[in-house]
Amino acid sequence: MANTTKVQRKLLRFIENTIVYGILILIAIIVILPVVWIVLSSFQQGTSLYSSTFIPKKLTLVHYKELFTKTDFPIWYMNTLKIAFFNMIIGVIVTTLTAYTFSRYRFRGRKEMMIGMLILQMFPSFLSMTAIFVLLTKLQLVDSHWGLIIVYAAGQIPYNAWLVKGYFEGIPKSLDEAARVDGAGHLTIFWKIIMPLARPILVLIALTNFTGPWFDFIFPKLILRSRFKKTLAVGIFEWVQGRADNNFTLFAAGSLLVAIPILILFVFLQKNIVEGLSQGATKG
């Protein structure tokens, strides 16, 4: 009887594991298959994504060569890289200082300002499009990369400041007090005590600020007007409207090049991203 029960448990465990792993494999195939299809299509001859075989019979780099020699893709790429880089730098500095101020200092209006930031992050950013456009027009920053960078850097403050503040709250304040006893000032404590301990959350904020401009279409479309100031999202969208009906493989090559920098960053910074996101969220 005991042996029969043991066999039944093993059978049930085998069935459960088979179902779970089967579902996971199916989900993985659904996610990975379109990506592999786009990658292989970018090396395929011709202009269509469809061919008689899943793996192209003959691979070619002609679409990548055409991207850099016959289109504005390099200009869009450099524009996006520039906006993403400066948004990352400015965003991390502003967010870190804001979060540190709310985490370590007590001043009049602090609670009201934090509630205001909490409310602000609940509204979709496109609700402010009209106000942003009018403001940038007054500042003569329409059709300017710096106008777009300012919008991105300012827009990310409410959510990211709350996230980083939560992480800072998890750093013992006894470290600050010990440093003050040793004669350290506010700037020394912030730079030499807090910043090294907050590396995971800073990496997460830097990455989200860097990746944002690569995928955003609404604000670049609203702010940027001239041909040579477009970002990848706007350029590729307009390019798709005009050309993709007869050039899907070129579009696949461009999409793959867009994804490469983001993929590299996620692979190398995965540990810090997971740690920063989990600790920043739980300690908030």
CSV table of C-alpha atoms in Angstrom, one decimal:
chain,number,residue,atom,x,y,z
A,1,MET,CA,0.0,0.0,0.0
A,2,ALA,CA,2.8,2.4,0.9
A,3,ASN,CA,4.7,1.6,-2.3
A,4,THR,CA,1.5,2.3,-4.3
A,5,THR,CA,1.1,5.7,-2.7
A,6,LYS,CA,4.7,6.5,-3.3
A,7,VAL,CA,4.3,5.6,-7.0
A,8,GLN,CA,1.2,7.7,-7.3
A,9,ARG,CA,3.0,10.7,-5.9
A,10,LYS,CA,5.8,10.3,-8.3
A,11,LEU,CA,3.4,10.0,-11.1
A,12,LEU,CA,1.5,13.2,-10.1
A,13,ARG,CA,4.7,15.1,-9.7
A,14,PHE,CA,5.9,13.9,-13.1
A,15,ILE,CA,2.6,15.1,-14.7
A,16,GLU,CA,2.7,18.4,-12.9
A,17,ASN,CA,6.3,19.0,-14.0
A,18,THR,CA,5.5,18.0,-17.6
A,19,ILE,CA,2.6,20.4,-17.7
A,20,VAL,CA,4.5,23.3,-16.2
A,21,TYR,CA,7.6,22.8,-18.4
A,22,GLY,CA,5.4,22.3,-21.4
A,23,ILE,CA,3.7,25.7,-20.8
A,24,LEU,CA,7.0,27.4,-20.2
A,25,ILE,CA,8.5,26.0,-23.4
A,26,LEU,CA,5.4,27.0,-25.4
A,27,ILE,CA,5.6,30.6,-24.0
A,28,ALA,CA,9.3,30.7,-24.8
A,29,ILE,CA,8.6,29.6,-28.4
A,30,ILE,CA,5.9,32.2,-28.8
A,31,VAL,CA,8.3,35.0,-27.6
A,32,ILE,CA,11.5,33.9,-29.3
A,33,LEU,CA,10.1,32.7,-32.7
A,34,PRO,CA,9.1,36.2,-34.0
A,35,VAL,CA,12.5,37.6,-32.9
A,36,VAL,CA,14.4,34.8,-34.7
A,37,TRP,CA,12.2,35.3,-37.8
A,38,ILE,CA,13.1,39.1,-37.9
A,39,VAL,CA,16.8,38.4,-37.3
A,40,LEU,CA,16.9,35.8,-40.2
A,41,SER,CA,14.8,38.0,-42.4
A,42,SER,CA,17.3,40.9,-42.0
A,43,PHE,CA,19.9,38.6,-43.7
A,44,GLN,CA,17.6,37.4,-46.4
A,45,GLN,CA,17.8,38.3,-50.0
A,46,GLY,CA,15.0,40.2,-51.6
A,47,THR,CA,12.4,42.5,-50.0
A,48,SER,CA,9.8,40.2,-48.5
A,49,LEU,CA,9.7,38.6,-45.1
A,50,TYR,CA,8.3,35.4,-46.5
A,51,SER,CA,10.3,32.8,-48.2
A,52,SER,CA,10.0,29.1,-49.0
A,53,THR,CA,12.2,28.1,-46.0
A,54,PHE,CA,12.3,29.5,-42.5
A,55,ILE,CA,16.1,29.8,-42.7
A,56,PRO,CA,17.2,31.7,-45.8
A,57,LYS,CA,19.1,29.7,-48.3
A,58,LYS,CA,21.6,32.4,-48.8
A,59,LEU,CA,22.5,35.1,-46.2
A,60,THR,CA,23.4,38.6,-47.2
A,61,LEU,CA,24.4,41.9,-45.5
A,62,VAL,CA,23.2,44.1,-48.3
A,63,HIS,CA,20.3,45.5,-46.2
A,64,TYR,CA,22.6,46.7,-43.5
A,65,LYS,CA,24.9,48.3,-46.1
A,66,GLU,CA,21.8,50.0,-47.7
A,67,LEU,CA,20.7,51.3,-44.3
A,68,PHE,CA,24.0,53.2,-43.8
A,69,THR,CA,24.5,54.3,-47.4
A,70,LYS,CA,21.1,55.1,-48.9
A,71,THR,CA,18.9,56.2,-46.0
A,72,ASP,CA,19.0,58.6,-43.0
A,73,PHE,CA,19.2,55.7,-40.6
A,74,PRO,CA,22.7,56.7,-39.3
A,75,ILE,CA,21.4,60.3,-38.5
A,76,TRP,CA,18.4,58.9,-36.7
A,77,TYR,CA,20.6,56.5,-34.8
A,78,MET,CA,23.0,59.2,-33.6
A,79,ASN,CA,20.2,61.6,-32.7
A,80,THR,CA,18.6,58.9,-30.6
A,81,LEU,CA,21.9,58.0,-29.0
A,82,LYS,CA,22.6,61.6,-28.1
A,83,ILE,CA,19.2,62.2,-26.6
A,84,ALA,CA,19.3,58.9,-24.6
A,85,PHE,CA,22.8,59.6,-23.3
A,86,PHE,CA,22.1,63.1,-22.0
A,87,ASN,CA,18.7,62.1,-20.7
A,88,MET,CA,20.4,59.4,-18.7
A,89,ILE,CA,23.0,61.7,-17.3
A,90,ILE,CA,20.6,64.6,-16.4
A,91,GLY,CA,17.9,62.2,-15.2
A,92,VAL,CA,20.2,60.3,-12.8
A,93,ILE,CA,21.6,63.5,-11.3
A,94,VAL,CA,18.2,65.2,-10.8
A,95,THR,CA,16.5,62.1,-9.6
A,96,THR,CA,19.2,61.2,-7.1
A,97,LEU,CA,19.4,64.7,-5.6
A,98,THR,CA,15.6,64.9,-5.3
A,99,ALA,CA,15.3,61.4,-3.7
A,100,TYR,CA,18.2,62.1,-1.3
A,101,THR,CA,16.6,65.4,-0.2
A,102,PHE,CA,13.2,63.8,0.5
A,103,SER,CA,14.9,60.8,2.2
A,104,ARG,CA,17.3,62.5,4.6
A,105,TYR,CA,16.0,66.0,5.3
A,106,ARG,CA,12.8,67.2,7.0
A,107,PHE,CA,11.5,70.6,5.9
A,108,ARG,CA,8.2,72.5,5.7
A,109,GLY,CA,6.1,71.3,2.8
A,110,ARG,CA,8.0,68.0,2.3
A,111,LYS,CA,4.9,65.8,2.8
A,112,GLU,CA,2.8,67.9,0.5
A,113,MET,CA,5.5,67.8,-2.2
A,114,MET,CA,5.8,64.1,-2.0
A,115,ILE,CA,2.0,63.6,-2.3
A,116,GLY,CA,2.1,66.0,-5.3
A,117,MET,CA,4.8,63.8,-6.9
A,118,LEU,CA,2.8,60.7,-6.2
A,119,ILE,CA,-0.3,62.2,-7.8
A,120,LEU,CA,1.7,63.4,-10.8
A,121,GLN,CA,3.0,60.0,-11.7
A,122,MET,CA,-0.6,58.7,-12.0
A,123,PHE,CA,-1.4,60.8,-15.0
A,124,PRO,CA,-0.4,59.7,-18.6
A,125,SER,CA,2.3,62.0,-20.0
A,126,PHE,CA,0.4,62.7,-23.2
A,127,LEU,CA,-2.2,64.6,-21.2
A,128,SER,CA,0.4,67.4,-20.9
A,129,MET,CA,1.3,67.5,-24.6
A,130,THR,CA,-0.4,70.8,-25.3
A,131,ALA,CA,1.2,72.5,-22.3
A,132,ILE,CA,4.6,71.1,-23.1
A,133,PHE,CA,4.4,72.3,-26.7
A,134,VAL,CA,3.3,75.8,-25.7
A,135,LEU,CA,6.1,76.0,-23.1
A,136,LEU,CA,8.7,74.8,-25.6
A,137,THR,CA,7.5,77.2,-28.2
A,138,LYS,CA,7.9,80.1,-25.7
A,139,LEU,CA,11.4,78.9,-24.9
A,140,GLN,CA,12.2,78.4,-28.6
A,141,LEU,CA,13.0,74.8,-28.0
A,142,VAL,CA,10.6,73.3,-30.6
A,143,ASP,CA,12.6,71.2,-33.1
A,144,SER,CA,15.4,71.0,-30.7
A,145,HIS,CA,17.0,67.9,-29.1
A,146,TRP,CA,17.5,69.8,-25.9
A,147,GLY,CA,13.8,70.5,-25.7
A,148,LEU,CA,13.1,66.8,-25.9
A,149,ILE,CA,15.8,66.0,-23.4
A,150,ILE,CA,14.3,68.5,-20.9
A,151,VAL,CA,10.8,66.9,-21.3
A,152,TYR,CA,12.2,63.4,-20.7
A,153,ALA,CA,14.4,64.4,-17.8
A,154,ALA,CA,11.6,66.3,-16.1
A,155,GLY,CA,8.9,63.8,-16.8
A,156,GLN,CA,10.7,60.9,-15.2
A,157,ILE,CA,11.3,62.6,-11.8
A,158,PRO,CA,8.0,61.7,-10.0
A,159,TYR,CA,8.2,58.0,-10.5
A,160,ASN,CA,11.9,57.5,-10.3
A,161,ALA,CA,12.4,59.8,-7.3
A,162,TRP,CA,9.9,57.8,-5.3
A,163,LEU,CA,11.7,54.6,-6.4
A,164,VAL,CA,15.2,55.9,-5.4
A,165,LYS,CA,13.8,57.4,-2.2
A,166,GLY,CA,12.6,54.0,-1.2
A,167,TYR,CA,16.0,52.6,-1.7
A,168,PHE,CA,17.7,55.4,0.2
A,169,GLU,CA,15.3,54.7,3.1
A,170,GLY,CA,16.8,51.2,3.3
A,171,ILE,CA,20.3,52.6,3.9
A,172,PRO,CA,20.8,53.0,7.7
A,173,LYS,CA,21.0,56.6,8.8
A,174,SER,CA,23.5,55.5,11.4
A,175,LEU,CA,26.1,55.5,8.6
A,176,ASP,CA,25.3,59.2,8.0
A,177,GLU,CA,25.7,60.0,11.8
A,178,ALA,CA,28.9,58.0,12.0
A,179,ALA,CA,30.3,60.0,9.1
A,180,ARG,CA,29.3,63.3,10.7
A,181,VAL,CA,31.1,62.3,13.9
A,182,ASP,CA,34.2,61.8,11.8
A,183,GLY,CA,33.8,65.3,10.4
A,184,ALA,CA,32.2,64.5,7.0
A,185,GLY,CA,29.9,67.2,5.5
A,186,HIS,CA,26.6,66.7,3.6
A,187,LEU,CA,28.3,66.4,0.2
A,188,THR,CA,30.9,63.9,1.4
A,189,ILE,CA,28.2,61.7,3.0
A,190,PHE,CA,26.2,61.8,-0.2
A,191,TRP,CA,29.1,61.1,-2.5
A,192,LYS,CA,31.2,58.7,-0.5
A,193,ILE,CA,28.6,56.9,1.7
A,194,ILE,CA,25.2,56.9,-0.1
A,195,MET,CA,26.2,56.8,-3.7
A,196,PRO,CA,28.3,53.6,-3.6
A,197,LEU,CA,25.6,51.8,-1.6
A,198,ALA,CA,22.9,52.9,-4.0
A,199,ARG,CA,24.7,51.6,-7.1
A,200,PRO,CA,21.9,49.0,-8.1
A,201,ILE,CA,19.1,51.5,-8.1
A,202,LEU,CA,21.2,54.1,-9.9
A,203,VAL,CA,22.0,51.5,-12.6
A,204,LEU,CA,18.3,50.8,-12.9
A,205,ILE,CA,17.4,54.5,-13.2
A,206,ALA,CA,20.2,55.1,-15.7
A,207,LEU,CA,19.0,52.2,-17.9
A,208,THR,CA,15.4,53.3,-17.9
A,209,ASN,CA,16.3,56.8,-18.8
A,210,PHE,CA,18.6,55.6,-21.6
A,211,THR,CA,16.0,53.2,-23.1
A,212,GLY,CA,13.1,55.5,-22.9
A,213,PRO,CA,14.0,57.7,-25.9
A,214,TRP,CA,14.7,54.6,-28.1
A,215,PHE,CA,11.0,53.5,-28.0
A,216,ASP,CA,9.1,56.8,-27.6
A,217,PHE,CA,7.3,58.0,-30.6
A,218,ILE,CA,4.8,60.6,-29.3
A,219,PHE,CA,7.0,63.4,-27.9
A,220,PRO,CA,9.7,63.2,-30.7
A,221,LYS,CA,6.8,63.4,-33.2
A,222,LEU,CA,5.4,66.4,-31.4
A,223,ILE,CA,8.6,68.4,-30.8
A,224,LEU,CA,11.0,67.5,-33.7
A,225,ARG,CA,10.1,68.8,-37.1
A,226,SER,CA,13.1,68.9,-39.4
A,227,ARG,CA,14.4,65.9,-41.4
A,228,PHE,CA,17.9,65.7,-39.8
A,229,LYS,CA,16.6,65.9,-36.2
A,230,LYS,CA,14.3,62.9,-36.2
A,231,THR,CA,14.8,60.0,-33.8
A,232,LEU,CA,14.7,56.3,-34.7
A,233,ALA,CA,11.0,55.9,-33.7
A,234,VAL,CA,9.8,58.7,-35.8
A,235,GLY,CA,12.2,58.0,-38.7
A,236,ILE,CA,11.4,54.3,-39.0
A,237,PHE,CA,7.6,54.9,-38.6
A,238,GLU,CA,7.6,57.4,-41.5
A,239,TRP,CA,9.9,55.2,-43.4
A,240,VAL,CA,7.6,52.2,-42.9
A,241,GLN,CA,4.6,54.3,-44.1
A,242,GLY,CA,6.4,55.1,-47.3
A,243,ARG,CA,8.6,52.1,-48.1
A,244,ALA,CA,7.9,48.9,-46.0
A,245,ASP,CA,5.2,47.7,-48.4
A,246,ASN,CA,8.0,46.7,-50.7
A,247,ASN,CA,11.0,46.5,-48.3
A,248,PHE,CA,10.3,44.5,-45.2
A,249,THR,CA,13.8,43.0,-45.0
A,250,LEU,CA,15.3,46.5,-44.8
A,251,PHE,CA,12.9,47.3,-42.0
A,252,ALA,CA,13.9,44.1,-40.2
A,253,ALA,CA,17.6,45.0,-40.4
A,254,GLY,CA,16.9,48.5,-38.9
A,255,SER,CA,14.8,47.0,-36.1
A,256,LEU,CA,17.6,44.6,-35.2
A,257,LEU,CA,20.1,47.4,-35.0
A,258,VAL,CA,17.8,49.4,-32.7
A,259,ALA,CA,17.5,46.5,-30.3
A,260,ILE,CA,21.3,45.7,-30.0
A,261,PRO,CA,22.3,48.5,-27.6
A,262,ILE,CA,19.4,47.8,-25.3
A,263,LEU,CA,20.1,44.1,-25.3
A,264,ILE,CA,23.7,44.6,-24.5
A,265,LEU,CA,22.9,46.8,-21.5
A,266,PHE,CA,20.3,44.4,-20.1
A,267,VAL,CA,22.7,41.5,-20.4
A,268,PHE,CA,25.6,43.2,-18.6
A,269,LEU,CA,23.5,45.0,-16.0
A,270,GLN,CA,20.9,42.3,-15.3
A,271,LYS,CA,22.1,41.7,-11.7
A,272,ASN,CA,22.0,45.4,-10.7
A,273,ILE,CA,18.6,45.9,-12.5
A,274,VAL,CA,16.9,43.1,-10.6
A,275,GLU,CA,18.4,44.1,-7.2
A,276,GLY,CA,17.6,47.8,-7.7
A,277,LEU,CA,14.1,47.2,-8.8
A,278,SER,CA,13.2,44.8,-6.0
A,279,GLN,CA,14.8,46.7,-3.2
A,280,GLY,CA,13.6,50.1,-4.4
A,281,ALA,CA,10.1,48.8,-4.6
A,282,THR,CA,10.0,46.9,-1.3
A,283,LYS,CA,11.6,49.6,0.7
A,284,GLY,CA,9.4,52.4,-0.7
